[in-house]
Coordinates of C-alpha atoms and ligand atoms in Angstrom, one line a residue:
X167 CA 0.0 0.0 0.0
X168 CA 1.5 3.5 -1.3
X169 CA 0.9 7.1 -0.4
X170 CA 2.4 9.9 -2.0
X171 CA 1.8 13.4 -0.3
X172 CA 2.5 16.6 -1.9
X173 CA 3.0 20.5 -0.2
X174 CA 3.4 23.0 -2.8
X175 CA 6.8 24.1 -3.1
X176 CA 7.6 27.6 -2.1
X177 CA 9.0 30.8 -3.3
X178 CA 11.9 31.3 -1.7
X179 CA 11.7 35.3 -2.1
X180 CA 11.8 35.6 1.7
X181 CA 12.5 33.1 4.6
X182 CA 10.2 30.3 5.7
X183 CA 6.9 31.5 7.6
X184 CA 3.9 30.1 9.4
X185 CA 2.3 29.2 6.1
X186 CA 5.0 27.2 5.0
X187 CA 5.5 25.9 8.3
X188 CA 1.9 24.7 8.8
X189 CA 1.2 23.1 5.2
X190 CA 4.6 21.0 5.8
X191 CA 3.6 19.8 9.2
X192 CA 0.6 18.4 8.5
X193 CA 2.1 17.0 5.6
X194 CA 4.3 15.0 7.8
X195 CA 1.4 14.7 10.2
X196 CA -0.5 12.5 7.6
X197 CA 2.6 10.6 6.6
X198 CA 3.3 9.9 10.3
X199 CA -0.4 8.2 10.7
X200 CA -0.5 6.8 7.7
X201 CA 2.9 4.8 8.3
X202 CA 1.3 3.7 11.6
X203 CA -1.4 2.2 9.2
X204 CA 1.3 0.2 7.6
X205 CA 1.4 2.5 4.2
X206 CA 5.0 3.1 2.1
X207 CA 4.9 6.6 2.5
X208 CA 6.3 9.1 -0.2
X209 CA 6.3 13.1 1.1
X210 CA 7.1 15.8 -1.4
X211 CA 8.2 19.6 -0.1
X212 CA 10.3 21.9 -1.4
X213 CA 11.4 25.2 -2.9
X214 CA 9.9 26.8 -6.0
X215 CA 13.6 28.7 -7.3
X216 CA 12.2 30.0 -10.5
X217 CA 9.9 33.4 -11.4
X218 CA 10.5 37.1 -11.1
X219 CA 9.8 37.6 -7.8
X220 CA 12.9 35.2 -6.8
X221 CA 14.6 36.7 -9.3
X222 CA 14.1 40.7 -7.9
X223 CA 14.9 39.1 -4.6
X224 CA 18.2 38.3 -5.0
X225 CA 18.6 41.1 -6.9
X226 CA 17.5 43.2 -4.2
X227 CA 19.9 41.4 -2.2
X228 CA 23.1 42.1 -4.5
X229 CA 23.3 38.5 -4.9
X230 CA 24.5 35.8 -7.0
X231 CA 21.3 33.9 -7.9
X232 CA 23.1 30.5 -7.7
X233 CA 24.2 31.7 -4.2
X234 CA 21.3 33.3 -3.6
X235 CA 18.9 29.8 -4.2
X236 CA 21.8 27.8 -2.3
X237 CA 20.9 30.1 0.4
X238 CA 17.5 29.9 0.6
X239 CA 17.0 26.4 -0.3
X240 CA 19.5 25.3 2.8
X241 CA 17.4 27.5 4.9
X242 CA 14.5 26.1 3.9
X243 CA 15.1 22.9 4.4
X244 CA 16.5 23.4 8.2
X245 CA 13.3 24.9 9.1
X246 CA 11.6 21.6 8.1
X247 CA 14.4 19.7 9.9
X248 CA 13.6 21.9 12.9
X249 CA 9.9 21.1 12.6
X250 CA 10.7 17.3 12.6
X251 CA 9.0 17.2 9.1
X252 CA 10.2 13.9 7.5
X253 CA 10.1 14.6 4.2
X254 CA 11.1 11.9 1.9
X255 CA 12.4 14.6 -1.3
X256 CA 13.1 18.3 -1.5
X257 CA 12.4 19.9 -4.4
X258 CA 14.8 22.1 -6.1
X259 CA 13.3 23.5 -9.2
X260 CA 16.6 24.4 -10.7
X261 CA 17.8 21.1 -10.4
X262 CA 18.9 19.7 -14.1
X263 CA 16.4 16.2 -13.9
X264 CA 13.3 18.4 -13.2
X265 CA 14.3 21.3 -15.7
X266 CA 14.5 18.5 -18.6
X267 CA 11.3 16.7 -17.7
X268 CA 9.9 19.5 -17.6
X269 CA 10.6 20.8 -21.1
X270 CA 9.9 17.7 -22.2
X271 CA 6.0 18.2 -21.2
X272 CA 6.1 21.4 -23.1
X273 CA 7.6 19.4 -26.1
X274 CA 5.0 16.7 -26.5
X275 CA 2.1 19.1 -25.4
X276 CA 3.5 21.6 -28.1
X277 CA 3.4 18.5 -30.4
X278 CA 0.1 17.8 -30.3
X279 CA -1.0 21.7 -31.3
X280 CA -2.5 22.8 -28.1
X281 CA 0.1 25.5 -27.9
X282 CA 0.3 28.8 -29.6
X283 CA 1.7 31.6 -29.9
X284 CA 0.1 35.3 -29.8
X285 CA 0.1 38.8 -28.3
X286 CA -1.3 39.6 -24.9
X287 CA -2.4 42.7 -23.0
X288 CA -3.1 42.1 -19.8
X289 CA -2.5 42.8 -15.3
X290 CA 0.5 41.0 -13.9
X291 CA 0.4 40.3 -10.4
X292 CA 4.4 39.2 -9.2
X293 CA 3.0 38.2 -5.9
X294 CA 0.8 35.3 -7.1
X295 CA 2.6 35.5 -10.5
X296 CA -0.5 35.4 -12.4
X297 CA -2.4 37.8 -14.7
X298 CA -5.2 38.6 -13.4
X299 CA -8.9 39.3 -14.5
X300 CA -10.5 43.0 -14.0
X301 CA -12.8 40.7 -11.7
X302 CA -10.1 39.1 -9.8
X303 CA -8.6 42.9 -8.6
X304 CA -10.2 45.1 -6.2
X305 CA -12.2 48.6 -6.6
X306 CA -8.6 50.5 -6.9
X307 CA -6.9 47.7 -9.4
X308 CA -5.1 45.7 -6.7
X309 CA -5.1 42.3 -5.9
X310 CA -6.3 41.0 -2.7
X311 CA -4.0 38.6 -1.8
X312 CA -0.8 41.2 -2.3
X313 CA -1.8 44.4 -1.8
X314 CA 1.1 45.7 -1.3
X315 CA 2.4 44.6 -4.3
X316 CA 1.7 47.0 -7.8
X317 CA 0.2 45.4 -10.1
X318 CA 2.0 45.7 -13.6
X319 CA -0.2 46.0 -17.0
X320 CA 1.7 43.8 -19.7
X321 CA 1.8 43.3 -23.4
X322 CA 4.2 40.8 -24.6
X323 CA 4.0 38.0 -27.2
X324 CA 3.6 34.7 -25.3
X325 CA 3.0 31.0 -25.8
X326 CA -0.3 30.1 -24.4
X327 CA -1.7 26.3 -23.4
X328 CA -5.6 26.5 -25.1
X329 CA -7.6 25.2 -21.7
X330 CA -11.1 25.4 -23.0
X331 CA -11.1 22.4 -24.6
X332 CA -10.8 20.6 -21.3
X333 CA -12.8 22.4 -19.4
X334 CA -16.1 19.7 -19.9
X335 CA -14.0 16.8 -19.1
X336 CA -12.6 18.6 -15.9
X337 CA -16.2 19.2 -15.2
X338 CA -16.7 15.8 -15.7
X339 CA -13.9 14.1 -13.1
X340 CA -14.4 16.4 -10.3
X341 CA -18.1 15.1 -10.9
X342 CA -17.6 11.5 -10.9
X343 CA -15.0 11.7 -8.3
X344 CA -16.7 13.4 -5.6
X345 CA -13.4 13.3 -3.1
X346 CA -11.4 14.7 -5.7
X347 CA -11.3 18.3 -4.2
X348 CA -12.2 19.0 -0.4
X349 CA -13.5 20.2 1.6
X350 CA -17.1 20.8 -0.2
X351 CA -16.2 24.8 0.2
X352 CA -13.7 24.8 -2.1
X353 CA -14.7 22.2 -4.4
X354 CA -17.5 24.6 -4.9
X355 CA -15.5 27.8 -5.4
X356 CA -13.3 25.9 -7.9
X357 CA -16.7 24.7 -10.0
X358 CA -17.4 28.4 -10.2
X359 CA -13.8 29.0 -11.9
X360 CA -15.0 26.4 -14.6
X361 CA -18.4 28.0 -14.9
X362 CA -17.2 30.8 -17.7
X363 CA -15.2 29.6 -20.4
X364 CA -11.4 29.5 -19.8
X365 CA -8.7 32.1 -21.3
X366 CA -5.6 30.4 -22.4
X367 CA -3.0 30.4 -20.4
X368 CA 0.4 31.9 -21.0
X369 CA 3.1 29.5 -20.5
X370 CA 6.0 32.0 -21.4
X371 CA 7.7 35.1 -20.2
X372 CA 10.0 36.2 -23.1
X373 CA 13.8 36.8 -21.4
X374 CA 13.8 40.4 -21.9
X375 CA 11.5 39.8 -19.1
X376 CA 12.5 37.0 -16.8
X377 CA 15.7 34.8 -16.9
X378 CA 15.1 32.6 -14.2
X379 CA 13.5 29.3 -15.5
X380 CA 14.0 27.1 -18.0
X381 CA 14.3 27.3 -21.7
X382 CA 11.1 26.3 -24.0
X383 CA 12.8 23.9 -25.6
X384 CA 10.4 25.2 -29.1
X385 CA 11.7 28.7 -28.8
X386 CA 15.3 29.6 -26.5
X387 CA 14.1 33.3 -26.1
X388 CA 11.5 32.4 -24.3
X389 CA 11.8 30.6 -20.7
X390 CA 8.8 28.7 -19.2
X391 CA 6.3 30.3 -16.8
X392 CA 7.1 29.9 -13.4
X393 CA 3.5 27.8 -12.4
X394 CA 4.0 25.1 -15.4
X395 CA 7.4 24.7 -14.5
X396 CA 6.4 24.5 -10.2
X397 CA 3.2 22.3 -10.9
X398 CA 5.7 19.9 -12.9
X399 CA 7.5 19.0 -9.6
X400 CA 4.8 16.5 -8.4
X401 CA 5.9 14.4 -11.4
X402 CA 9.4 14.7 -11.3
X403 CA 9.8 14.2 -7.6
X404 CA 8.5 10.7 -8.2
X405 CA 11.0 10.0 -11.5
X406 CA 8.2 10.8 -14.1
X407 CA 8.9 10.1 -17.2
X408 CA 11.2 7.6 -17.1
X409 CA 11.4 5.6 -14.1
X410 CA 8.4 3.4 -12.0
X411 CA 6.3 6.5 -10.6
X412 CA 2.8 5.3 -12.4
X413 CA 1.9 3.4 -8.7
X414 CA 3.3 6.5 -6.3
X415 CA 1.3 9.1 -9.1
X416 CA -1.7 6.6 -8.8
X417 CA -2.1 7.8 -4.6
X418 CA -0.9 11.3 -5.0
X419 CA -2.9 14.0 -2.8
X420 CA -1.8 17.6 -3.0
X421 CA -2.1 19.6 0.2
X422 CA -2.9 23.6 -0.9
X423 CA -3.4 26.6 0.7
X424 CA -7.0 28.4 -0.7
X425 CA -4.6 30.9 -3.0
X426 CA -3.6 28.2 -5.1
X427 CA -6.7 26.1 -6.2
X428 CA -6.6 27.8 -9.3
X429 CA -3.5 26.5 -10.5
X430 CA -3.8 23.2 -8.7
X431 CA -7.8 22.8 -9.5
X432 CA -7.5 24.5 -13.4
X433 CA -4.3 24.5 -15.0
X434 CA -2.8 21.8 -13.3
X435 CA -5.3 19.1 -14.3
X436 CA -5.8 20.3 -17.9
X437 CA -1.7 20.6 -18.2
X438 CA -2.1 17.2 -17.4
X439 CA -5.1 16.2 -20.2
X440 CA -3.1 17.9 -22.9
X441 CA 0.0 15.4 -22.1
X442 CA -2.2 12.8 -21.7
X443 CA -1.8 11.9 -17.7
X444 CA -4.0 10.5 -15.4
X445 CA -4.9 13.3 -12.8
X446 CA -4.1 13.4 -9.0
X447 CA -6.1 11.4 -6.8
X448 CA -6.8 14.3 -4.4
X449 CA -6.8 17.9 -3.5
X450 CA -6.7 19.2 -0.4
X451 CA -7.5 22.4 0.4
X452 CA -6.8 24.7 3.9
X453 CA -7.5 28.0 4.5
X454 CA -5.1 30.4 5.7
X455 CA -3.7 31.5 9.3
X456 CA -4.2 35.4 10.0
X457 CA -2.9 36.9 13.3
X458 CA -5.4 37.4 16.2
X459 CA -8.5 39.4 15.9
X460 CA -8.3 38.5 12.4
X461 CA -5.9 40.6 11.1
X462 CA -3.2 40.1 8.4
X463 CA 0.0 39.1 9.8
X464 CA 2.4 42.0 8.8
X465 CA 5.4 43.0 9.9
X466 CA 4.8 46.5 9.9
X467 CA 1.8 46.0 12.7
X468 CA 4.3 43.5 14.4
X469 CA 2.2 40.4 14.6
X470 CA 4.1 37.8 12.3
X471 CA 4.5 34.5 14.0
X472 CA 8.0 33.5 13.1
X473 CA 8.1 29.5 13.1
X474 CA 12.0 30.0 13.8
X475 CA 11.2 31.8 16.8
X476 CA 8.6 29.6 18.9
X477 CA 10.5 26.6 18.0
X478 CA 14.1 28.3 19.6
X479 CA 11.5 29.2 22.6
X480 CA 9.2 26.8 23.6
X481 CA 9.9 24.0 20.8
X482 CA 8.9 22.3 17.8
X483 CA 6.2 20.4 19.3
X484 CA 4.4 23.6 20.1
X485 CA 3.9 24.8 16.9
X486 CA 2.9 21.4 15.8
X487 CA 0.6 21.4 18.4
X488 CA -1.1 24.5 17.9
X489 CA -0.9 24.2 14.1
X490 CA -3.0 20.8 14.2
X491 CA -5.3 21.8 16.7
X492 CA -6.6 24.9 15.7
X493 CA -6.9 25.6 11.8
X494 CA -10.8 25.3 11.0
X495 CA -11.6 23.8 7.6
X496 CA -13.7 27.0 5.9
X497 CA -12.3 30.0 7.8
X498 CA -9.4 31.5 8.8
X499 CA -7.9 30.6 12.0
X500 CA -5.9 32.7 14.3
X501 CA -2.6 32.5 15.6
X502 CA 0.0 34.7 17.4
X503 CA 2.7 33.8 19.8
X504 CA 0.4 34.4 22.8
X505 CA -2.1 32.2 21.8
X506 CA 0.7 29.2 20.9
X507 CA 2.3 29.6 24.7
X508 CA -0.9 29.3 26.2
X509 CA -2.2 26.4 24.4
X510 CA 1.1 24.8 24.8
X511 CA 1.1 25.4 28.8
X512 CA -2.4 24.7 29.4
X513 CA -2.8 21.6 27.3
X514 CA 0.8 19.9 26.8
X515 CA 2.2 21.4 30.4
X516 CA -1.2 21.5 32.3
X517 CA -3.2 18.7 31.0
X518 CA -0.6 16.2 29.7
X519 CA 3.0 16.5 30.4
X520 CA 1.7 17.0 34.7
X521 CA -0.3 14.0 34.7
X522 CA 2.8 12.0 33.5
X523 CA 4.9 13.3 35.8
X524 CA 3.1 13.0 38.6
X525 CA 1.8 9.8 38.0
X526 CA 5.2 8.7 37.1
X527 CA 7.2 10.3 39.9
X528 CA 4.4 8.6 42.4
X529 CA 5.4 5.2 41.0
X530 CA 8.9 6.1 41.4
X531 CA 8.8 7.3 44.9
X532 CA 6.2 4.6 46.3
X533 CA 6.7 1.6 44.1
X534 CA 10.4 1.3 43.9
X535 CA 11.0 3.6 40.7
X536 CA 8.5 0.5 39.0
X537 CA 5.2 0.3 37.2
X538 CA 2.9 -1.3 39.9
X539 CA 0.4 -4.7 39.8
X540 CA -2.9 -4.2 38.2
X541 CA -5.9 -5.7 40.7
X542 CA -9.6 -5.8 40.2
X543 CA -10.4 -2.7 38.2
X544 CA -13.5 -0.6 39.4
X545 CA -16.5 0.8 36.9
X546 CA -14.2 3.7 36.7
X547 CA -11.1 2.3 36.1
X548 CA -12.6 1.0 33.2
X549 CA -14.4 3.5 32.0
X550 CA -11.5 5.8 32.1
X551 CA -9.5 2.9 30.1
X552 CA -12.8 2.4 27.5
X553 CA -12.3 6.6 26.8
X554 CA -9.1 6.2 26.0
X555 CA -9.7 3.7 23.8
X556 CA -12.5 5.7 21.6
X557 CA -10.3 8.8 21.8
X558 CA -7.2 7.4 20.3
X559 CA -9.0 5.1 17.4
X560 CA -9.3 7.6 15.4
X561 CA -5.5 8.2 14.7
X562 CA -5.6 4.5 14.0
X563 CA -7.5 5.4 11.2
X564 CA -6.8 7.2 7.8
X565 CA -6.6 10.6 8.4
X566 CA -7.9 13.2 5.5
X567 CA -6.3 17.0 6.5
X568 CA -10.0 18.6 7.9
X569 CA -9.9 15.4 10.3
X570 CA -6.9 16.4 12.2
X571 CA -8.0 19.4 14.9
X572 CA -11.3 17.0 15.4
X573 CA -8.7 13.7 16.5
X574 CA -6.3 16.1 18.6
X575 CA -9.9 17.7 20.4
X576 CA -10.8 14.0 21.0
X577 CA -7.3 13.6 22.6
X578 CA -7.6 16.6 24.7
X579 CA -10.6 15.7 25.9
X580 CA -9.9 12.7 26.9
X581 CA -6.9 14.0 29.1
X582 CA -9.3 16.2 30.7
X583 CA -11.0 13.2 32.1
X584 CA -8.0 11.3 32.9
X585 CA -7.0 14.3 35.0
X586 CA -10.4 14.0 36.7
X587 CA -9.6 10.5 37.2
X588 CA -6.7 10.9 39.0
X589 CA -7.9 13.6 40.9
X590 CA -11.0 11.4 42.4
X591 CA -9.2 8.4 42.8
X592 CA -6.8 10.2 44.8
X593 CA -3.7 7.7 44.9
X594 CA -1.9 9.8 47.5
X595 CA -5.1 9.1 49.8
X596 CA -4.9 5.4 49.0
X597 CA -0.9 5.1 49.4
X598 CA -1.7 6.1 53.3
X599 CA -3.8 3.0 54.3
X600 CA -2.5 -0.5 53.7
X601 CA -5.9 -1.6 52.9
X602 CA -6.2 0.2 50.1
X603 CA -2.2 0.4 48.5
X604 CA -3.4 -2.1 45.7
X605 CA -6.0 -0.1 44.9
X606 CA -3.3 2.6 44.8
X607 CA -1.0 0.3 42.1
X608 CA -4.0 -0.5 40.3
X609 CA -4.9 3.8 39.9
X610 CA -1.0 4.4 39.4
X611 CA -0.9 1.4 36.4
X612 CA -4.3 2.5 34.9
X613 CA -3.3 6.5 34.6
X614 CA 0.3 5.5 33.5
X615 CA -0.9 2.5 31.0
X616 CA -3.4 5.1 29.4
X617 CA -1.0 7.8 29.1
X618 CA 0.9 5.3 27.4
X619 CA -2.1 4.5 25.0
X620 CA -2.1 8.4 24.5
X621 CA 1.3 9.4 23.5
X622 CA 1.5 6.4 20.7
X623 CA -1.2 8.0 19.2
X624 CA 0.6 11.8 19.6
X625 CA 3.5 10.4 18.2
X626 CA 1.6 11.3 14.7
X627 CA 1.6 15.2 16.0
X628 CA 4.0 16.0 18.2
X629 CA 6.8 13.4 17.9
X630 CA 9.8 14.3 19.7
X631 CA 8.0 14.8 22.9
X632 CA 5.8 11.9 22.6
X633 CA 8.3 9.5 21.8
X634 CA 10.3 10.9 25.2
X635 CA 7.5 10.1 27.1
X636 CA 7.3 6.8 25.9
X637 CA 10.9 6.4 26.8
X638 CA 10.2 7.0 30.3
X639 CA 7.4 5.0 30.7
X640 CA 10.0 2.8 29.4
X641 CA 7.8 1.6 26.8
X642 CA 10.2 2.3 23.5
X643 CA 8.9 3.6 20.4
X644 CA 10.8 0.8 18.4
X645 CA 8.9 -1.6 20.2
X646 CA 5.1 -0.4 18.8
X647 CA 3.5 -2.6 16.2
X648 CA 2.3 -1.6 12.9
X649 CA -0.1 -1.0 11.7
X650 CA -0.9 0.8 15.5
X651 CA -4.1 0.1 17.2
X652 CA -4.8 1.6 20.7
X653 CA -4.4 -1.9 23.3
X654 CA -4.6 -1.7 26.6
X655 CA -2.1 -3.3 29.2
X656 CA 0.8 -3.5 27.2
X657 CA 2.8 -2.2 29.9
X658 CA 4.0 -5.0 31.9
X659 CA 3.7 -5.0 35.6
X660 CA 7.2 -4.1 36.9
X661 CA 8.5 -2.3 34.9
X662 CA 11.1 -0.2 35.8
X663 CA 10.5 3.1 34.7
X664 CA 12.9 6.0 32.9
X665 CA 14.6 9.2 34.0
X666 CA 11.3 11.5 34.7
X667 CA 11.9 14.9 33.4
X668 CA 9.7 17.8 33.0
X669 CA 8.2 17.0 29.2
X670 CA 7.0 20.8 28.5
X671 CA 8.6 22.9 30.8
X672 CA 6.6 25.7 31.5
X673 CA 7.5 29.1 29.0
X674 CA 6.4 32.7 30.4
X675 CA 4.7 35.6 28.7
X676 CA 7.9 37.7 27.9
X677 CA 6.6 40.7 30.4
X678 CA 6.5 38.2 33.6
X679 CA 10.1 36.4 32.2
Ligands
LIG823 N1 5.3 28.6 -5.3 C1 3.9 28.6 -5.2 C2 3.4 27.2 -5.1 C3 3.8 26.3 -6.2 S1 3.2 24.6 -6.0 C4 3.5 23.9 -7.4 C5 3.5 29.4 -4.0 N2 4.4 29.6 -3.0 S2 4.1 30.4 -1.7 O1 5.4 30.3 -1.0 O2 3.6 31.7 -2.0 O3 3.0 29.7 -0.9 C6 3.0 28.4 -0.6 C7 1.9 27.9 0.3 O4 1.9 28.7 1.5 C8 0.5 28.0 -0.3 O5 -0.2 26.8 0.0 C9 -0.2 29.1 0.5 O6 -1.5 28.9 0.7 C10 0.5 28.9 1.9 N3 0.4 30.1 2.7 C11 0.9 31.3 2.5 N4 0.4 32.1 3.5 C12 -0.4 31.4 4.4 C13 -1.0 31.6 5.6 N5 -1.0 32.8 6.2 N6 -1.6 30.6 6.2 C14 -1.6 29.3 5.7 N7 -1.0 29.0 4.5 C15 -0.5 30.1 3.8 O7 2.3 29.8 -3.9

């Protein structure tokens, strides 16, 4: 069983931020689950070097453009390495494999007619690096998504893919294969896009222009718009055309931000009729992360949440934490570095990392440093250990992208009653009276056997902590089957327990540091 997952692959006109950050993540959070299903995994992230905008950057920077793309590409890919995102290939666009498959799609595309060549009048934006429609701008000619950004009227002669001839059969597919965009949202918005017949779309920026990309290989003055040349990486990251990447391409689900299902949702598949591909199996689309209150992150009004930044202060596992707990399918979802530290003291310190080290440290004061005997087990006892159970099934099961905040709310919830749990039981209470010290082990092994349950299944979200609670529970990481279902009592009575160290130490607001 295969699974290829996609992110897009980024301009690297500035460094890595929180949208980067977050499509990556739960990139590798699906890979992580779906490996625990017992899936060969294939994850795809990268950096998209070609395109004016790259191109101004470095030249804004006085640099070197091989330097400059060495540069960013290396800082790139540390973020990710930061972020514990186990991607399986980065994507360089500039690479020499990718540059020649891709002209090679122009070529037989170009073959078969379906491109021409005319003049074109029309608004550039260099932020999306798109023209735009007069419908697509605001009131005062600016696009929404870059406002800050001019937007430049241009008349060049271009090659242009014709799209309109595809646009019934595209119709078609995302008809007869209901899952193939989601959530319903956006599969909506992108039926309206195919409503209107399509304008062709310009696959060229003459060099006078642009010289970052690569050549058309029909016409050397020309190089090869930056979106056919990015939206070519799916393929070539799997060895298209000529190695075995028919059964990876076959599973392949593309993980997008909402300013990008027109290229993934339009040109994308119909680039892919013309050469006479199969289509991706899946679209996923998220919406974006704005700063709190709703407002744009900007780093003139100083709320940017650098992911650099909360992982140097309060760790990688944060972010991942907030980043899959909080982003709401059809809206955008808030974040700021406020919001992050208290989510990540109130739930990881408060509700998860405590319970294990008090729980833990009990055993290891009272019971020798050892997990204690199981007895009897009460109605509560097992109706504590039956919660667990339905919490944690779900990250035993595939997990689609709008399903993650719902399984991490069903983990947190369940921690909330496991803290109850404890609390009512009481085990420092029991400890006191020799009549009731097995009941005591048999509290200690239930909390400590559940907690257990619930880091195997965090291991998929936040894995560096999880997996070093698991080490001190002694119960090793290496040692979990696969695929991984939630079972109770795997930990064995007597065993001796790790090191207990504070998981999520607890991180300040900067004014009470
Ligand atoms: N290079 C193109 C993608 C080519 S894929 C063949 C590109 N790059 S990008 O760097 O501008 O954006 C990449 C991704 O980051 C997009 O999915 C976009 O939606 C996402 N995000 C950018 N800002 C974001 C937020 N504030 N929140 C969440 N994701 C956002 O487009």
């Amino acid at each position: 069983m295969k699974s290829y997952i996609t992110t897009p692959i980024y301009y690297v006109n500035g460094s890595p931020h929180i949208g980067h950050a977050y499509t990556s993540i739960v990139a590798d959070i699906l890979k992580r689950n779906r490996q625990a299903l017992g899936y060969d995994m294939m994850l795809s992230t990268g950096v998209d070097e070609h395109g004016q905008k790259n191109q101004e950057a470095a030249a804004d920077l006085g640099m070197d453009i091989t330097e400059y793309l060495d540069m960013r590409g290396a800082e790139f890919r540390k973020v990710f390495d930061m972020l514990d995102v186990t991607y399986d290939y980065f994507v360089r666009t500039s690479q020499d494999g990718h540059k020649t498959a891709v002209a090679g799609m122009e070529q037989t595309i170009f073959d078969k007619g379906l491109i021409v060549k005319h003049e074109y009048t029309g608004q550039y934006c260099k932020g999306c690096e798109q023209f735009k429609k007069e419908s697509d701008l605001t009131e005062d000619g600016q696009c929404p998504l870059h406002p800050t950004m001019q937007i430049e009227e241009i008349d060049e002669t271009n090659y242009f893919l014709k799209m309109e001839p595809f646009r019934q059969a595209l119709q078609k597919h995302i008809e007869d294969n209901p899952d193939f965009v989601t959530p319903e949202h956006f599969k909506t918005e992108l039926k309206q896009m195919l409503a209107e017949p399509l304008e062709d779309l310009c696959i060229s920026r003459p060099k006078s222009r642009v010289t970052l990309g690569v050549d058309l290989p029909f016409d050397q003055s020309f190089v090869t718009y930056v979106w056919f040349d990015a939206l070519t990486n799916y393929l070539t990251n799997i060895d298209w055309p000529d190695g075995d990447y028919q059964a990876w391409w076959a599973t392949c689900e593309h993980l997008i931000g909402k300013d990008i299902l027109k290229p993934h949702g339009v040109y994308w598949p119909i680039m892919l009729m013309a050469a006479d591909l199969p289509l991706p199996k899946k679209l996923s689309v998220h919406s974006h992360w704005v700063g709190a209150g709703g407002v744009k992150m900007s780093k003139s009004i100083g709320n940017v949440v650098d992911p650099v930044e909360i992982v140097d202060t309060m760790g990688a596992d944060a972010l991942r934490w907030y980043l899959a707990r909080h982003m709401r399918a059809d809206t955008d979802s808030q974040i700021s570095v406020e919001y992050i530290r208290q989510a990540y003291n109130s739930e990881l310190g408060n509700k998860i990392g405590n319970l294990l080290s008090r729980a833990a440290k009990f055993a290891r004061s009272r019971f020798d440093g050892h997990l204690p005997d199981r007895h009897d087990l009460t109605s509560e006892d097992e109706a504590i250990r039956a919660a667990v159970m339905k919490a944690t099934e779900g990250f035993a099961n595939w997990l689609d992208l709008a399903d993650i905040p719902h399984r991490v709310q069903d983990v947190i919830t369940v921690c909330d009653e496991m803290n109850n749990y404890f609390a009512e039981q009481a085990p420092w209470d029991l400890i006191k009276d020799p009549a009731t010290v097995e009941r005591c082990q048999t509290v200690i092994y239930v909390t400590l056997d559940c907690l257990r349950i619930v880091f195997e299944a965090l291991r998929q979200v936040i894995p560096a902590s999880a997996d070093k609670a698991l080490g001190m529970l002694n119960s090793p990481a290496d040692d979990i089957a696969c695929p991984w279902r939630p079972e109770l009592d795997t930990l064995p009575a007597g065993t001796p327990l790790g090191e207990i160290a504070t998981l999520y130490p607890r991180v300040n607001a900067p004014e009470a540091a």
